[in-house]
Coordinates of C-alpha atoms and ligand atoms in Angstrom, one line a residue:
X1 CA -22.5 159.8 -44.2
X2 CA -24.1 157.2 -42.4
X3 CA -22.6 157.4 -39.3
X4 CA -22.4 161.1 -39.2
X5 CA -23.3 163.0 -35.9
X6 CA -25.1 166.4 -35.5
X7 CA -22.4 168.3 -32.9
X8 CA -23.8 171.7 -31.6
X9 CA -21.4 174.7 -31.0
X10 CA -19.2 173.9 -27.5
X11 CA -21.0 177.0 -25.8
X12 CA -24.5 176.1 -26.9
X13 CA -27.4 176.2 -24.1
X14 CA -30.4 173.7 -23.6
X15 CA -33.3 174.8 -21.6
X16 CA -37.1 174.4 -21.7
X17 CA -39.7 177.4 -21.3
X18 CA -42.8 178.7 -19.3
X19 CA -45.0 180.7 -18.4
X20 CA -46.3 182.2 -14.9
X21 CA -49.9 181.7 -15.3
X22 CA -49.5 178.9 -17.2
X23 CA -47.1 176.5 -14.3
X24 CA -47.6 178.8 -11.0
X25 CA -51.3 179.1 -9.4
X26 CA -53.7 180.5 -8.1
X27 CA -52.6 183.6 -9.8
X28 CA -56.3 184.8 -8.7
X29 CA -55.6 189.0 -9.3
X30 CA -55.6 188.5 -13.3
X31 CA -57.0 188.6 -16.1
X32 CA -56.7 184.9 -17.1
X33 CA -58.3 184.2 -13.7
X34 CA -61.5 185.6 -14.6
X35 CA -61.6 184.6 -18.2
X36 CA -61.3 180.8 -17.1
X37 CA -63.9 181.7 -14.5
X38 CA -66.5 183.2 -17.6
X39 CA -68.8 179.8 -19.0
X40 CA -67.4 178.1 -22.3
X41 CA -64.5 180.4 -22.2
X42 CA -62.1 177.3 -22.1
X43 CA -61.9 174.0 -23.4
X44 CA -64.1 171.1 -21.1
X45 CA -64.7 174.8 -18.7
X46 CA -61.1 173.6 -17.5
X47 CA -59.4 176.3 -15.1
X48 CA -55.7 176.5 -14.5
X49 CA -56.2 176.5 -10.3
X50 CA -53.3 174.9 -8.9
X51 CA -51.1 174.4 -12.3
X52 CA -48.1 172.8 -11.4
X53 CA -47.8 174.3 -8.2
X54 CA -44.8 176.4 -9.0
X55 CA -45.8 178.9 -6.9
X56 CA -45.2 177.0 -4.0
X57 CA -42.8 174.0 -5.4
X58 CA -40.9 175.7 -8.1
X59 CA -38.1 173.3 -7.0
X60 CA -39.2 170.0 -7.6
X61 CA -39.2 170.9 -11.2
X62 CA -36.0 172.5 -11.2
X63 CA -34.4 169.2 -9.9
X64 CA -35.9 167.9 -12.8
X65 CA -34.2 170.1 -15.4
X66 CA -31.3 169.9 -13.6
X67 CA -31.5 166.1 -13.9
X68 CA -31.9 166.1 -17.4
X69 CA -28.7 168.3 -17.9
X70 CA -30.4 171.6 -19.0
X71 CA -28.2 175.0 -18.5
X72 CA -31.3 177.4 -18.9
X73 CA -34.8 178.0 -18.4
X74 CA -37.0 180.5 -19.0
X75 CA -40.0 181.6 -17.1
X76 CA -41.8 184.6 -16.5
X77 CA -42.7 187.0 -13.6
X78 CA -46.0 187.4 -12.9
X79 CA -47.1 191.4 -12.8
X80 CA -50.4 190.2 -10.9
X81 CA -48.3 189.3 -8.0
X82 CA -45.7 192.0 -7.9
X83 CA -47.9 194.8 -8.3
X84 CA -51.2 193.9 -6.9
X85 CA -52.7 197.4 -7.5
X86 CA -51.2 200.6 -9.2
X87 CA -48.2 201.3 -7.6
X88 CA -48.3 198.7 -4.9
X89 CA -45.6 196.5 -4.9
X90 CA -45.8 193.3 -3.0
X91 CA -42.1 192.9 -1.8
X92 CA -42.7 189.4 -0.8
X93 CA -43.7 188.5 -4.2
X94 CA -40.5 189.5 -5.4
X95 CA -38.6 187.8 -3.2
X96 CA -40.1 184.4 -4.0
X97 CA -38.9 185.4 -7.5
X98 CA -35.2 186.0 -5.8
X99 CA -35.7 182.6 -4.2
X100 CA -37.1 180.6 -7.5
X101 CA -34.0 182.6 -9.4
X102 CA -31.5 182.3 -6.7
X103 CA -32.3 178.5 -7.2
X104 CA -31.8 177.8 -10.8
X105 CA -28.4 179.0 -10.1
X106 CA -28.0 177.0 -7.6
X107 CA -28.3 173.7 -10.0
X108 CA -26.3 175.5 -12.3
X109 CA -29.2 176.4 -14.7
X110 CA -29.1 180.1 -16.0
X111 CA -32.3 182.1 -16.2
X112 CA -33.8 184.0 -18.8
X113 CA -36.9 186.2 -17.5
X114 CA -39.4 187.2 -19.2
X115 CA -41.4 190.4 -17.8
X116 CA -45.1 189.7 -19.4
X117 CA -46.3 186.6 -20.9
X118 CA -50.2 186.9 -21.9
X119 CA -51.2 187.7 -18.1
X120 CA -52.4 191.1 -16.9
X121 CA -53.2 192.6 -13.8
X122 CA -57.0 193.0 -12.9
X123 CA -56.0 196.8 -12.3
X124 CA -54.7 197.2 -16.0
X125 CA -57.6 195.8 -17.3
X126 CA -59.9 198.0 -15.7
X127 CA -58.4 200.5 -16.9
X128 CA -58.3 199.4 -20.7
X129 CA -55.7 197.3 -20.8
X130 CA -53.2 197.3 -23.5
X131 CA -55.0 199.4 -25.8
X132 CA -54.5 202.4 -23.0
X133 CA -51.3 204.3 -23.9
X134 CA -50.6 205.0 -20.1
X135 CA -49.5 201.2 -20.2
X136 CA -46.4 202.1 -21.7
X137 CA -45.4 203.7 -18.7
X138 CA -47.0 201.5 -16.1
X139 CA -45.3 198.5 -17.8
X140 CA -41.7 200.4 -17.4
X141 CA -42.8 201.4 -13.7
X142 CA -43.6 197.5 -13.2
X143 CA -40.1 196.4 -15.1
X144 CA -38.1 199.1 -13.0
X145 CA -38.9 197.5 -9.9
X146 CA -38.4 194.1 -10.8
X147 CA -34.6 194.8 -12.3
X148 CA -33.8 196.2 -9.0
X149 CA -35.4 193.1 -7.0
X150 CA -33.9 190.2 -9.2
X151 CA -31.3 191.9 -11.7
X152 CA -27.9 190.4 -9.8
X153 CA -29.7 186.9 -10.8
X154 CA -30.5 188.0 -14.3
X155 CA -28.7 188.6 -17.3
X156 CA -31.1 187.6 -20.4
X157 CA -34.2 189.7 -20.3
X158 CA -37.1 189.1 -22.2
X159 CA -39.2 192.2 -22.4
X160 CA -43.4 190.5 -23.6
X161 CA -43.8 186.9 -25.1
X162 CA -45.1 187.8 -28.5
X163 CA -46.5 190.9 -29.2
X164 CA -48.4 189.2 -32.2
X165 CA -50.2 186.7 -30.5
X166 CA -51.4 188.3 -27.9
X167 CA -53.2 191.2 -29.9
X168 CA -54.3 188.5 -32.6
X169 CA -55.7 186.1 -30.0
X170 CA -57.8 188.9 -27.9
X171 CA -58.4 191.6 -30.5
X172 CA -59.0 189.8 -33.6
X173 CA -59.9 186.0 -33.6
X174 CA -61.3 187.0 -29.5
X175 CA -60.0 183.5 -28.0
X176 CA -58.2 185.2 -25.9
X177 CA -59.4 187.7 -23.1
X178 CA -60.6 190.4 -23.7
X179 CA -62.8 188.6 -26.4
X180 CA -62.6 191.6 -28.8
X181 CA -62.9 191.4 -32.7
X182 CA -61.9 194.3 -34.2
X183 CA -58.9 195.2 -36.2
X184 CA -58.8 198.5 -35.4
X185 CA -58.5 197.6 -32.0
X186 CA -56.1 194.9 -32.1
X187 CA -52.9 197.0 -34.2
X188 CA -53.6 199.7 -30.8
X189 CA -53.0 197.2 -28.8
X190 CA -49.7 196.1 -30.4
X191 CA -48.6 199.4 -31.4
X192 CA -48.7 199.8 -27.3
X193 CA -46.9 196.7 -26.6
X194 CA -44.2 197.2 -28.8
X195 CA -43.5 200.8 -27.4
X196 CA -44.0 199.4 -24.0
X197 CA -41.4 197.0 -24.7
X198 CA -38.7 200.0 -26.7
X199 CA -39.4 201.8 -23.0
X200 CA -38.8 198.5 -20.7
X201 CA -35.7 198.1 -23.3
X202 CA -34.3 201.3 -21.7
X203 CA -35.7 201.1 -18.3
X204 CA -33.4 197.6 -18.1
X205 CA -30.2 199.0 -19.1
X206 CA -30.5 201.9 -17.0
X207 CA -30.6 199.8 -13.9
X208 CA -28.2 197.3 -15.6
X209 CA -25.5 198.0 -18.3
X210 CA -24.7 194.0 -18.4
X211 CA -28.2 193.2 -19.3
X212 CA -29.1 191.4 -22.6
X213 CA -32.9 192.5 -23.9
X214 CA -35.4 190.7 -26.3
X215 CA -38.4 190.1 -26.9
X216 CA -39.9 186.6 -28.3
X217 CA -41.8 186.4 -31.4
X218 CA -43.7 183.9 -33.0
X219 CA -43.3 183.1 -36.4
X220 CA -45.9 181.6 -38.2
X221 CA -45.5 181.2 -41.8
X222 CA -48.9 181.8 -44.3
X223 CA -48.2 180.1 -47.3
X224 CA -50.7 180.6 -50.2
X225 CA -53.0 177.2 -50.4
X226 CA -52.6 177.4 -54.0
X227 CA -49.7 179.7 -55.0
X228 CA -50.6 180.1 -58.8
X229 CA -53.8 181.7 -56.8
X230 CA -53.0 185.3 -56.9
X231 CA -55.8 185.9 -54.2
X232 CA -54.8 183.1 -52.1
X233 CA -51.4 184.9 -52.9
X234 CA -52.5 188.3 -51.6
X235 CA -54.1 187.0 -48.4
X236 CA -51.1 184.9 -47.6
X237 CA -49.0 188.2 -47.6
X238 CA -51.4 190.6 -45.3
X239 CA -51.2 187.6 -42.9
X240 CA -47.7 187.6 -42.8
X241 CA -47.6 191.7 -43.1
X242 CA -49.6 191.6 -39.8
X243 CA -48.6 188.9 -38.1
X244 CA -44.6 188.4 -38.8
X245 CA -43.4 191.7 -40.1
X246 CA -44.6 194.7 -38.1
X247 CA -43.3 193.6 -34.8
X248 CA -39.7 193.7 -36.1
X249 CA -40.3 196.3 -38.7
X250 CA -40.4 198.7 -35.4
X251 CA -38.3 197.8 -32.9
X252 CA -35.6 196.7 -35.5
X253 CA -36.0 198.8 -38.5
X254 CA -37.8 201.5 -35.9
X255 CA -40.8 202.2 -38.6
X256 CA -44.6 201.1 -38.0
X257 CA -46.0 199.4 -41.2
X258 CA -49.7 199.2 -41.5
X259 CA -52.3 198.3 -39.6
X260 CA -50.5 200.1 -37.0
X261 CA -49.4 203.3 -38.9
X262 CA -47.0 204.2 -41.4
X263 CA -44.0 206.2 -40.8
X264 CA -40.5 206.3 -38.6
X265 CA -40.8 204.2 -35.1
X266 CA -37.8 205.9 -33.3
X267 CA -38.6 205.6 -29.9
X268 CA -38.4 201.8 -30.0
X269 CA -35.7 201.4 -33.1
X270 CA -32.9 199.4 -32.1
X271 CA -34.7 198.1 -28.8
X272 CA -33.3 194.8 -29.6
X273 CA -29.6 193.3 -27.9
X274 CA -30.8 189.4 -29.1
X275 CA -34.3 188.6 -31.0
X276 CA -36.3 185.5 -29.4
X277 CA -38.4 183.4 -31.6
X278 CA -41.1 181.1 -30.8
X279 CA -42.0 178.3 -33.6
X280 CA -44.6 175.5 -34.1
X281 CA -46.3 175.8 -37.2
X282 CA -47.5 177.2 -40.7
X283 CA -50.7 177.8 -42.0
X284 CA -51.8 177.5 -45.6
X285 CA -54.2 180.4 -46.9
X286 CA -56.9 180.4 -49.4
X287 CA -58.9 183.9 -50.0
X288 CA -62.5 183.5 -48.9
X289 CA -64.5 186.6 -49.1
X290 CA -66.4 184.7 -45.9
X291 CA -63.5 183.6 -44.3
X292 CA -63.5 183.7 -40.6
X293 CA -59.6 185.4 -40.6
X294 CA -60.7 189.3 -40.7
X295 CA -63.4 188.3 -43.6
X296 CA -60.4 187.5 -46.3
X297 CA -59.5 184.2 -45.9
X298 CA -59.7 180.8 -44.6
X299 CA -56.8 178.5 -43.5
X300 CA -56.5 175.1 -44.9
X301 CA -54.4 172.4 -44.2
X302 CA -51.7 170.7 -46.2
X303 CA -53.2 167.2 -47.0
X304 CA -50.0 165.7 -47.6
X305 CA -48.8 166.7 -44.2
X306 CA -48.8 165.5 -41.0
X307 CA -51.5 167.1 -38.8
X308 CA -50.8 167.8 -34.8
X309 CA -53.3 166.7 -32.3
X310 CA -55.6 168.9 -31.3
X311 CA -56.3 171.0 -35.0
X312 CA -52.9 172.6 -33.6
X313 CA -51.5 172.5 -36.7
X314 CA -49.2 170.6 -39.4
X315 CA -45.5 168.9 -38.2
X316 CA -43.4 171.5 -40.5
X317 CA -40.1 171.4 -39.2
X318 CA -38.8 173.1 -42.4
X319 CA -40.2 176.4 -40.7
X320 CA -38.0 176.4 -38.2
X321 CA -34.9 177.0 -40.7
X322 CA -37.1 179.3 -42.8
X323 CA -37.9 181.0 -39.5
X324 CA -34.5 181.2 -38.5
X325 CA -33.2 182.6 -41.7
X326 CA -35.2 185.5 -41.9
X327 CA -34.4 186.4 -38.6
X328 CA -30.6 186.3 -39.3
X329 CA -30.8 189.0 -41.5
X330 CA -31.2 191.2 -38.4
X331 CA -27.5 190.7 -37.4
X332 CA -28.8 189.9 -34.1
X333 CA -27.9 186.9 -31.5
X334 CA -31.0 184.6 -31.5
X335 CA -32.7 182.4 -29.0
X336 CA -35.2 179.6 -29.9
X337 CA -37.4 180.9 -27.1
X338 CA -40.3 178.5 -27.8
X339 CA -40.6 175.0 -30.1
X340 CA -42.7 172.3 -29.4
X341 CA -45.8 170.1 -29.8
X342 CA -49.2 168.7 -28.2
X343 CA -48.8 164.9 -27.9
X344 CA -49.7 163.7 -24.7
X345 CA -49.1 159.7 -25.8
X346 CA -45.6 161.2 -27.2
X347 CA -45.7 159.2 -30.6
X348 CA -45.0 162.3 -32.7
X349 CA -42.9 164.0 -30.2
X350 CA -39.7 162.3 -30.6
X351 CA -39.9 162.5 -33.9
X352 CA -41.0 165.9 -34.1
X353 CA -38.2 166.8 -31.9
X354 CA -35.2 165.3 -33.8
X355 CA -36.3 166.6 -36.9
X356 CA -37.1 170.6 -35.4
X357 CA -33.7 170.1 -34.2
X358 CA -32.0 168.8 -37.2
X359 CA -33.1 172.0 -39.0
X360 CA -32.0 173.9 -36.4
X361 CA -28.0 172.2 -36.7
X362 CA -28.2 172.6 -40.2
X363 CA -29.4 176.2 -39.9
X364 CA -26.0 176.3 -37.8
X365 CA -23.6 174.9 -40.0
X366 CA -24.8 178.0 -42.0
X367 CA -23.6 180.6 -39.4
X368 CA -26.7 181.5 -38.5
X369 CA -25.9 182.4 -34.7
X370 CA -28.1 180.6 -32.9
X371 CA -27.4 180.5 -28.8
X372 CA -29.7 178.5 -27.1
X373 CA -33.3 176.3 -27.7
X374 CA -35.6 176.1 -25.2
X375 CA -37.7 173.4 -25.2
X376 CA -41.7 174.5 -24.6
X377 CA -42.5 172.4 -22.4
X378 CA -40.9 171.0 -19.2
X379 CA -44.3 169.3 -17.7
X380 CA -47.8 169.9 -18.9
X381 CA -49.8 173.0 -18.0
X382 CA -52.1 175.2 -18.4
X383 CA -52.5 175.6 -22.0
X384 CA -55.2 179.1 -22.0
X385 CA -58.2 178.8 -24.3
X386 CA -57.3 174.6 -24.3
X387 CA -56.7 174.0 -20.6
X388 CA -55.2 171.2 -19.9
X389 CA -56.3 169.1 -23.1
X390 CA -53.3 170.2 -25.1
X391 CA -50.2 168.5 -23.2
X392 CA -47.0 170.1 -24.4
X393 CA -45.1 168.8 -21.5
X394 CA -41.6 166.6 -21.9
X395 CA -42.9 165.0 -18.4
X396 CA -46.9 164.5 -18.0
X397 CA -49.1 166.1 -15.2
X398 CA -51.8 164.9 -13.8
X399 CA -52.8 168.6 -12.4
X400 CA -55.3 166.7 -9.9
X401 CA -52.8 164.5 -8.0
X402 CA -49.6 166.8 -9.2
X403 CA -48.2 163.1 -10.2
X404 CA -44.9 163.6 -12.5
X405 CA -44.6 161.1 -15.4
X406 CA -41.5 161.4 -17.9
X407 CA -42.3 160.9 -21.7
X408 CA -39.9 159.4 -23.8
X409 CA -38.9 162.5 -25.3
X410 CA -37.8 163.9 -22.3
X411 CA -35.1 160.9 -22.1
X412 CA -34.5 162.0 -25.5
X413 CA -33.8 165.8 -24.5
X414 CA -32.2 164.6 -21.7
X415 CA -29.6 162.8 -23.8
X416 CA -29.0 165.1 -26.4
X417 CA -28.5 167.8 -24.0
X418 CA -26.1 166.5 -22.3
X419 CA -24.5 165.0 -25.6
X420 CA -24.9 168.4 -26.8
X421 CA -25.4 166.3 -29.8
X422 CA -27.8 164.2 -32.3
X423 CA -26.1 160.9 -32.6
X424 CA -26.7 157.8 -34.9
X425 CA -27.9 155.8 -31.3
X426 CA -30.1 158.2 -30.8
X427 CA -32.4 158.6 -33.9
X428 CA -32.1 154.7 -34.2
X429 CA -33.8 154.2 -30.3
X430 CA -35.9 156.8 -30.7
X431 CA -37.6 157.2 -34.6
X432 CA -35.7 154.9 -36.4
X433 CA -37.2 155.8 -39.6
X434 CA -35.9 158.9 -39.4
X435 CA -32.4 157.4 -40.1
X436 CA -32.3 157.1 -43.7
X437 CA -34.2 160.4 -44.1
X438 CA -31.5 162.4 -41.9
X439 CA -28.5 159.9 -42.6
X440 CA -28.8 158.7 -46.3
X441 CA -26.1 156.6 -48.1
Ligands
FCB501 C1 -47.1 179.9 -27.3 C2 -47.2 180.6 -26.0 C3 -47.1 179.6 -24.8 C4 -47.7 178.3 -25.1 C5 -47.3 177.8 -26.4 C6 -47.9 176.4 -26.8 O1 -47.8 180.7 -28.3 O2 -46.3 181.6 -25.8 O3 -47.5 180.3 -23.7 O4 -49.1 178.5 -25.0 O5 -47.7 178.7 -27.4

């Protein structure tokens, strides 16, 4: 069909994601904050000061979204701000939130609000962090008072952004804050998380019986570098074990699977109304017995593929409908919470784009029931360990000046949002050699 187009379901929602540390500012009281502020902690010793100044102008990016026809956005609340030491809740803060909130829908944009993405109080961290168990209730202390302060705005809730990253980045590879390699360490950390998030589940619908809770988790996909490898075979699958299956295994299934125990999970089974997932990549493994991923392997790329700027990564749009697959098996509603790429001259992004989202159609047309994409990111920010040299951003920032320039793609977005559609016209203006790959005959 050579004219054929892509039509997404009527009710289908378009949005684009972020993150409070990441877009707001001067968020000075966490733990981000002082990382950035530590020597050779982040790429060129960049720090995220003003970001993009959402803080204070939230609004001028709104109009943007609104411009481009989104319906949704997602953005998170930043626990630094509302609760600026234990038990201290800064009212103000939260009705900044009711303001940013009260404006999306105003423009006709729905939110979806996540409650912790990556960014802790200085407070919590003093006190251990996330591998403390008192977290769990701290975190549903923190969530309480933030349903009651914004929950006639909100319906979609989204509890942490990804469970999996955050103990991976800070407790095993130590990019992240707190720095910390060791294994051990790391599963405590995300066996607290995920019980922090089975406990926020609750706290939510006590306040609100319309709410809808998730969380968002990032798939990554380990494929063996040489699958007739049974080694490369074997580290492939602990990589996934850890990284893609534990988090669901409890707060679906409600049972821990090793590292982080072994045995029934019921306070947090069936803590899930929708399941979010956040995907940009796969990673090929080969066992190396001095491999820098926990001392078993190494990841390599795929030679044939096409690599992402930055080392981020090869363009493997396939993983999104693999992704998406294995998460329909949970019976669940599901949000594309996060998909994007680094490419601040945008000459993969387009591209990348049309072909993430034919997967996603096609994924579809299978009944997989997917609600809503959101696109990471509206306008560059501040991306942790690789400040600002990793632009994800539909529109470019120049975090200096705050100057706003659309790339292509976001024209692209723009169109196929409000088209609610992938047409012929559009793959021909935009990657024209996509055409006979996506429309053959
Ligand atoms: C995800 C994070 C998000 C952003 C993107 C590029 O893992 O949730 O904050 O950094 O990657």
């Amino acid at each position: 069909m050579p004219n054929a187009t892509f039509h997404f379901p009527p009710d289908f929602k378009w949005g684009v994601a972020t993150a409070s540390h990441q877009v707001e500012g001067h968020n000075t009281n966490n733990q981000w904050w002082a990382w950035e502020h530590q020597p050779g902690r982040i790429a060129e010793g960049q720090t995220s000061g003003q970001a993009c100044d959402w803080w204070l102008n939230a609004e001028a990016d709104f109009d943007r979204a609104a411009a481009m026809g989104l319906t949704t956005l997602r953005l998170s609340i930043e626990w630094s701000r509302v609760e600026v030491a234990p038990g201290q809740i800064d009212t103000a803060a939260l009705e900044r939130y009711h303001e940013m909130l009260q404006g999306l829908r105003d423009r006709g944009i729905e939110p979806m609000v996540t409650l912790h993405h990556f960014s802790d109080p200085l407070w919590l961290t003093e006190k251990g962090g996330w591998t403390n168990p008192d977290v769990v209730p701290y975190f549903s202390r923190y969530v309480d008072q933030v349903v009651q302060a914004l929950g006639d705005l909100v319906t979609l809730w989204c509890t942490i952004n990804e469970p999996n990253v955050y103990a991976t980045m800070g407790y095993i590879l130590g990019k992240f804050p707190p720095g910390t390699q060791h294994i051990r360490t790391a599963a405590i950390v995300l066996r607290n998380m995920l019980k922090a998030h089975g406990a926020a589940y609750r706290t939510i619908h006590q306040r609100r019986d319309d709410a809808q809770v998730g969380l968002a988790h990032n798939i990554r996909f380990f494929d063996p570098a040489d699958p007739k490898r049974i080694r490369d075979r074997a580290a492939a699958w602990i990589q996934d074990l850890w990284f893609n299956r534990t988090t669901l295994a409890a707060v679906w299934q409600g049972w821990w699977l090793p590292p982080l125990g072994f045995g029934p999970a019921l306070s947090v089974r069936r803590t899930l109304d929708w399941v979010g997932l956040n995907y940009y990549t796969r990673d090929l493994v080969a066992f190396d017995r001095k491999g820098d991923i926990a001392g078993l392997a190494r990841t390599v790329h795929d030679e044939t593929a096409e690599p992402l700027d930055g080392g981020y990564g090869e363009l493997y749009p396939k993983g999104l409908s693999r992704a998406l697959e294995q998460l329909a098996r949970l019976g669940l509603p599901i949000h594309i919470t996060e998909n994007g790429i680094p490419d601040a001259d945008d000459d993969q992004r387009p591209r990348a784009l049309l072909l993430h989202l034919h997967q996603l159609w096609r994924t579809i047309q299978n009944n997989v029931p997917v609600k809503s994409y959101y696109h990471w990111t509206l306008v560059d920010n501040f991306e942790w360990t690789e400040g600002w040299t990793l632009p994800f951003g539909l529109i470019e920032l120049d975090p200096q000046t705050q100057t706003r320039t659309p790339r292509p793609s976001s024209d692209l977005y723009s169109a196929i949002a409000r088209g609610n559609a992938i047409t012929p016209e559009l793959l021909d203006a935009y990657a024209p050699e996509l055409r006979p790959v996506l429309l053959p005959g």
